[in-house]
Structures are given as structure tokens and as C-alpha cells.
């Protein structure tokens, strides 16, 4: 069975009503990115950061997977599918995808501030005073700017084994995740689904651009792959 590795970004979940990571003004939900997505921002104003993610978590619990998520589940009938997502939502899992790696953490989990191996499922508000078993304040289980991406090496190994690589709704401009495309073997077919792709078909060998939003583009992908 051929292995398809799929890299997904904010455009994958946009049609579910989840806003993309940052707007054209460089802000995320009206906040400077570094205020709410960096260790420095958290140290300066932990209450602001916790409240920001409480709002994101509340939003996530109010939306549902879209057609694109379900289309990727269909691929599992005929392919060995590995999804690597830059998204912190759980919409791939809710749709039924069985093999999902989260590069940047998960919104519905929290972790200890002093022991990153202590990770808890979390669906309610997280406030100052919520602590782990080691009496350390719990923080969002999110990889912030300036922090290591612990799943990156695992993801690169998966990409290197791909028979087919698919990119959906990602500008591939946020490093180190953007470097994953370079792990693919030469001549591996690559499909790029995005209404405004940042690359052209001449940039990579065997690159097919599907210039559509995720729901429409994944329908085209299913036709291409006869799935």
C-alpha cells in the first residue's frame, strides 16, 4: 500500500470557521503574535495568554470538521495515510483520521511549566492556580515562537518515506516546519492545494498545484488519486 504524507496548515481548518493563524496585519485575533505565542509574552502577562487560549479553545469546541477533513479520511481506504499538521485543533481526529502528528501542539491539552512530559487533556478554562502534580502552573500545550519543535524530527522521517506528498492550506513560510518539504525524495509526486499557493509548478519536480480552497481541492485530489 502506497504511503501518502499530508502536511496541513491553517487553510485546512479555515472552512470550519477557525481563523487563520495571523491576519494580513500581522496580528492574531487583535494581538501581537509575540504577546500571546512566545515564552516572553507568557512571562510578561500569563493571565492574558491563558485567556487568549481559553477563547481559542472555546471557539474550537463550537466548530466541526469540514469536507476537506472527511476527504482525507476517505484516502485511508486505499492508502497508508500520515497527516502532519501545523494546526493545534483536533478536527482531523474528529473527522476520523487515524494517524495525526501535531507539530505545534494541541489546543485541547495543557502541560506542566516545569516538566513537559506531564500533559493533560483540557476542555475547560485554564486559569492561574491550575497546577500539575508537581505543583507547577499548567500552560497551553502549544509550541510557541522561540521554542523547540519536539515532533519535527519524527515528521521529517515520515516525509522521507512518502510515496506521495500532499500540502494543504499552508504557506510553508513558518520555519522550521516549512523545511519539511525538503525531506521528500527526488521525483516524489507532490500535490499542493491552496487558493494562493506560494510556489509555482516549476519550483519542484513532479509538483501539481490545485489552486482551490481545501474542500474543493481535496475533491480534486481524490479524483487524481482515484480514491
CSV table of C-alpha atoms in Angstrom, one decimal:
chain,number,residue,atom,x,y,z
A,1,UNK,CA,0.0,0.0,0.0
A,2,UNK,CA,1.4,3.4,-1.0
A,3,UNK,CA,2.2,5.9,1.7
A,4,UNK,CA,0.7,9.4,1.4
A,5,UNK,CA,2.1,12.0,3.8
A,6,UNK,CA,-0.1,15.1,4.1
A,7,UNK,CA,1.1,18.4,5.5
A,8,UNK,CA,-1.8,20.7,6.6
A,9,UNK,CA,-1.9,24.3,7.7
A,10,UNK,CA,-4.4,26.9,8.7
A,11,UNK,CA,-6.2,26.8,5.4
A,12,UNK,CA,-7.3,23.2,6.2
A,13,UNK,CA,-9.5,24.4,9.1
A,14,UNK,CA,-10.5,27.8,7.8
A,15,UNK,CA,-13.7,26.5,6.3
A,16,UNK,CA,-14.7,25.1,9.7
A,17,UNK,CA,-14.7,28.7,11.0
A,18,UNK,CA,-11.3,28.7,12.6
A,19,UNK,CA,-9.5,31.8,11.7
A,20,UNK,CA,-6.1,31.5,10.1
A,21,UNK,CA,-3.0,32.0,12.3
A,22,UNK,CA,-2.3,35.6,11.5
A,23,UNK,CA,-4.1,38.2,9.5
A,24,UNK,CA,-2.5,40.4,6.8
A,25,UNK,CA,-1.9,43.0,9.6
A,26,UNK,CA,0.4,40.5,11.4
A,27,UNK,CA,-2.0,40.2,14.3
A,28,UNK,CA,-3.6,37.1,15.7
A,29,UNK,CA,-7.2,37.9,16.9
A,30,UNK,CA,-6.1,41.5,17.5
A,31,UNK,CA,-3.0,40.6,19.5
A,32,UNK,CA,0.7,41.0,18.5
A,33,UNK,CA,1.9,37.4,17.9
A,34,UNK,CA,4.7,37.7,20.4
A,35,UNK,CA,2.3,38.8,23.2
A,36,UNK,CA,0.4,35.6,23.1
A,37,UNK,CA,2.6,33.0,21.4
A,38,UNK,CA,6.1,33.3,23.0
A,39,UNK,CA,7.7,32.4,26.3
A,40,UNK,CA,8.5,36.1,26.8
A,41,UNK,CA,4.8,37.1,26.3
A,42,UNK,CA,3.7,34.4,28.8
A,43,UNK,CA,6.2,35.6,31.4
A,44,UNK,CA,5.2,39.2,31.0
A,45,UNK,CA,1.4,38.6,31.2
A,46,UNK,CA,0.4,35.0,31.9
A,47,UNK,CA,-3.2,35.9,32.5
A,48,UNK,CA,-3.6,37.5,29.1
A,49,UNK,CA,-2.0,34.4,27.4
A,50,UNK,CA,-4.2,31.9,29.3
A,51,UNK,CA,-7.3,33.9,28.5
A,52,UNK,CA,-6.3,34.1,24.8
A,53,UNK,CA,-6.1,30.3,24.6
A,54,UNK,CA,-9.2,29.9,26.6
A,55,UNK,CA,-11.0,31.8,23.9
A,56,UNK,CA,-9.4,29.8,21.1
A,57,UNK,CA,-10.4,26.5,22.9
A,58,UNK,CA,-13.9,27.7,23.3
A,59,UNK,CA,-14.1,28.5,19.6
A,60,UNK,CA,-12.7,25.1,18.7
A,61,UNK,CA,-15.3,23.3,20.7
A,62,UNK,CA,-18.0,25.2,18.8
A,63,UNK,CA,-17.0,24.2,15.3
A,64,UNK,CA,-16.9,20.9,13.4
A,65,UNK,CA,-14.6,19.2,10.7
A,66,UNK,CA,-15.3,20.3,7.2
A,67,UNK,CA,-15.5,18.4,3.9
A,68,UNK,CA,-11.7,18.5,3.4
A,69,UNK,CA,-11.1,16.7,6.7
A,70,UNK,CA,-13.5,14.0,5.7
A,71,UNK,CA,-12.0,13.7,2.3
A,72,UNK,CA,-8.6,12.9,3.8
A,73,UNK,CA,-10.3,10.1,5.9
A,74,UNK,CA,-11.5,8.6,2.6
A,75,UNK,CA,-7.9,8.2,1.4
A,76,UNK,CA,-7.3,5.7,4.2
A,77,UNK,CA,-9.3,3.1,2.3
A,78,UNK,CA,-6.6,2.7,-0.4
A,79,UNK,CA,-3.5,4.3,1.1
A,80,UNK,CA,-1.3,4.4,4.2
A,81,UNK,CA,-2.1,7.9,5.2
A,82,UNK,CA,0.1,10.0,7.6
A,83,UNK,CA,-1.1,13.5,8.5
A,84,UNK,CA,1.4,16.1,9.8
A,85,UNK,CA,-0.4,19.2,10.8
A,86,UNK,CA,0.7,22.7,11.9
A,87,UNK,CA,-2.8,23.2,13.3
A,88,UNK,CA,-3.5,22.9,17.0
A,89,UNK,CA,-7.1,21.9,16.6
A,90,UNK,CA,-8.4,18.3,16.8
A,91,UNK,CA,-10.5,18.4,13.6
A,92,UNK,CA,-8.5,15.7,11.8
A,93,UNK,CA,-9.1,13.3,14.6
A,94,UNK,CA,-12.8,14.2,15.0
A,95,UNK,CA,-13.3,13.5,11.3
A,96,UNK,CA,-11.8,10.1,11.7
A,97,UNK,CA,-8.1,10.3,10.6
A,98,UNK,CA,-6.2,7.7,12.5
A,99,UNK,CA,-2.6,8.9,12.2
A,100,UNK,CA,-2.1,12.5,13.0
A,101,UNK,CA,1.1,14.3,14.2
A,102,UNK,CA,0.8,17.8,15.7
A,103,UNK,CA,3.9,19.8,15.1
A,104,UNK,CA,2.8,22.8,17.1
A,105,UNK,CA,0.9,21.2,20.0
A,106,UNK,CA,-2.7,20.8,20.7
A,107,UNK,CA,-5.3,23.3,22.0
A,108,UNK,CA,-7.3,20.7,23.9
A,109,UNK,CA,-4.2,19.8,26.0
A,110,UNK,CA,-2.2,21.6,28.7
A,111,UNK,CA,1.2,20.8,30.2
A,112,UNK,CA,3.3,21.4,33.2
A,113,UNK,CA,5.5,24.5,33.2
A,114,UNK,CA,8.5,22.6,34.6
A,115,UNK,CA,8.0,19.1,33.2
A,116,UNK,CA,6.9,19.0,29.6
A,117,UNK,CA,6.2,15.2,29.8
A,118,UNK,CA,3.2,16.0,32.1
A,119,UNK,CA,0.4,16.6,29.5
A,120,UNK,CA,-3.3,16.6,30.4
A,121,UNK,CA,-6.5,16.7,28.3
A,122,UNK,CA,-8.2,20.0,28.9
A,123,UNK,CA,-11.5,21.4,27.7
A,124,UNK,CA,-12.4,24.0,30.3
A,125,UNK,CA,-10.8,27.3,31.1
A,126,UNK,CA,-7.2,27.3,32.3
A,127,UNK,CA,-6.5,29.9,35.0
A,128,UNK,CA,-3.7,30.9,37.2
A,129,UNK,CA,-3.6,28.5,40.1
A,130,UNK,CA,-4.3,25.4,38.0
A,131,UNK,CA,-1.2,23.3,38.7
A,132,UNK,CA,0.2,19.9,37.8
A,133,UNK,CA,1.1,17.0,40.2
A,134,UNK,CA,4.4,18.8,40.8
A,135,UNK,CA,2.6,22.0,41.9
A,136,UNK,CA,3.7,23.8,38.7
A,137,UNK,CA,1.4,26.1,36.9
A,138,UNK,CA,-0.2,24.4,33.8
A,139,UNK,CA,0.3,26.2,30.5
A,140,UNK,CA,-1.2,25.6,27.0
A,141,UNK,CA,0.3,22.6,25.2
A,142,UNK,CA,1.4,24.8,22.4
A,143,UNK,CA,4.8,25.3,20.7
A,144,UNK,CA,5.5,29.0,21.0
A,145,UNK,CA,7.9,31.1,18.9
A,146,UNK,CA,11.4,30.5,20.1
A,147,UNK,CA,10.6,27.0,21.5
A,148,UNK,CA,11.9,23.7,20.1
A,149,UNK,CA,9.5,21.7,17.9
A,150,UNK,CA,9.8,18.3,19.5
A,151,UNK,CA,7.9,16.4,16.8
A,152,UNK,CA,9.9,17.9,13.9
A,153,UNK,CA,12.5,15.1,13.5
A,154,UNK,CA,9.7,12.5,13.6
A,155,UNK,CA,7.8,14.4,11.0
A,156,UNK,CA,10.8,14.6,8.7
A,157,UNK,CA,11.3,10.9,8.9
A,158,UNK,CA,7.7,10.4,7.8
A,159,UNK,CA,8.1,12.8,4.9
A,160,UNK,CA,11.2,10.9,3.8
A,161,UNK,CA,9.2,7.7,3.5
A,162,UNK,CA,6.4,9.3,1.4
A,163,UNK,CA,5.4,7.8,-1.9
A,164,UNK,CA,3.2,10.8,-2.4
A,165,UNK,CA,3.4,14.2,-0.6
A,166,UNK,CA,0.3,16.5,-0.3
A,167,UNK,CA,0.4,20.0,1.1
A,168,UNK,CA,-2.9,21.7,2.0
A,169,UNK,CA,-3.6,25.2,3.2
A,170,UNK,CA,-0.1,26.1,4.3
A,171,UNK,CA,2.1,28.9,3.1
A,172,UNK,CA,5.1,26.9,4.1
A,173,UNK,CA,6.7,30.1,5.4
A,174,UNK,CA,6.9,29.3,9.1
A,175,UNK,CA,10.2,27.6,9.9
A,176,UNK,CA,11.3,25.0,10.9
A,177,UNK,CA,8.0,23.3,9.6
A,178,UNK,CA,8.4,24.9,6.2
A,179,UNK,CA,11.7,22.9,5.7
A,180,UNK,CA,9.8,19.6,5.8
A,181,UNK,CA,9.2,19.7,2.0
A,182,UNK,CA,13.0,19.3,1.6
A,183,UNK,CA,12.9,15.9,3.3
A,184,UNK,CA,10.9,14.4,0.4
A,185,UNK,CA,12.8,12.1,-2.0
A,186,UNK,CA,13.5,13.3,-5.5
A,187,UNK,CA,10.8,12.6,-8.1
A,188,UNK,CA,8.1,12.0,-5.4
A,189,UNK,CA,4.8,13.3,-6.7
A,190,UNK,CA,3.8,16.5,-4.8
A,191,UNK,CA,0.2,18.0,-4.7
A,192,UNK,CA,-0.2,21.5,-3.3
A,193,UNK,CA,-3.7,22.6,-2.5
A,194,UNK,CA,-4.1,26.3,-1.8
A,195,UNK,CA,-6.1,29.2,-3.3
A,196,UNK,CA,-3.0,31.3,-3.3
A,197,UNK,CA,0.0,28.9,-3.5
A,198,UNK,CA,3.4,30.5,-2.6
A,199,UNK,CA,5.1,28.3,-5.2
A,200,UNK,CA,4.9,27.5,-8.9
A,201,UNK,CA,5.0,24.1,-10.6
A,202,UNK,CA,8.4,24.8,-11.9
A,203,UNK,CA,9.8,25.1,-8.3
A,204,UNK,CA,9.8,21.4,-7.6
A,205,UNK,CA,9.9,18.2,-9.7
A,206,UNK,CA,6.5,16.4,-10.1
A,207,UNK,CA,4.6,19.3,-8.4
A,208,UNK,CA,0.9,19.6,-9.2
A,209,UNK,CA,-0.8,22.8,-7.9
A,210,UNK,CA,-4.5,22.7,-7.2
A,211,UNK,CA,-5.5,26.3,-6.8
A,212,UNK,CA,-8.6,25.8,-4.7
A,213,UNK,CA,-9.7,26.0,-1.1
A,214,UNK,CA,-9.3,22.8,0.9
A,215,UNK,CA,-12.8,21.4,0.5
A,216,UNK,CA,-12.7,21.8,-3.3
A,217,UNK,CA,-9.0,20.9,-3.7
A,218,UNK,CA,-9.3,17.7,-1.8
A,219,UNK,CA,-12.2,16.6,-4.0
A,220,UNK,CA,-9.9,17.1,-7.0
A,221,UNK,CA,-7.1,15.2,-5.1
A,222,UNK,CA,-9.4,12.2,-4.6
A,223,UNK,CA,-10.0,12.1,-8.4
A,224,UNK,CA,-6.3,12.4,-9.2
A,225,UNK,CA,-5.5,9.5,-6.8
A,226,UNK,CA,-8.6,7.5,-7.8
A,227,UNK,CA,-9.6,7.3,-4.2
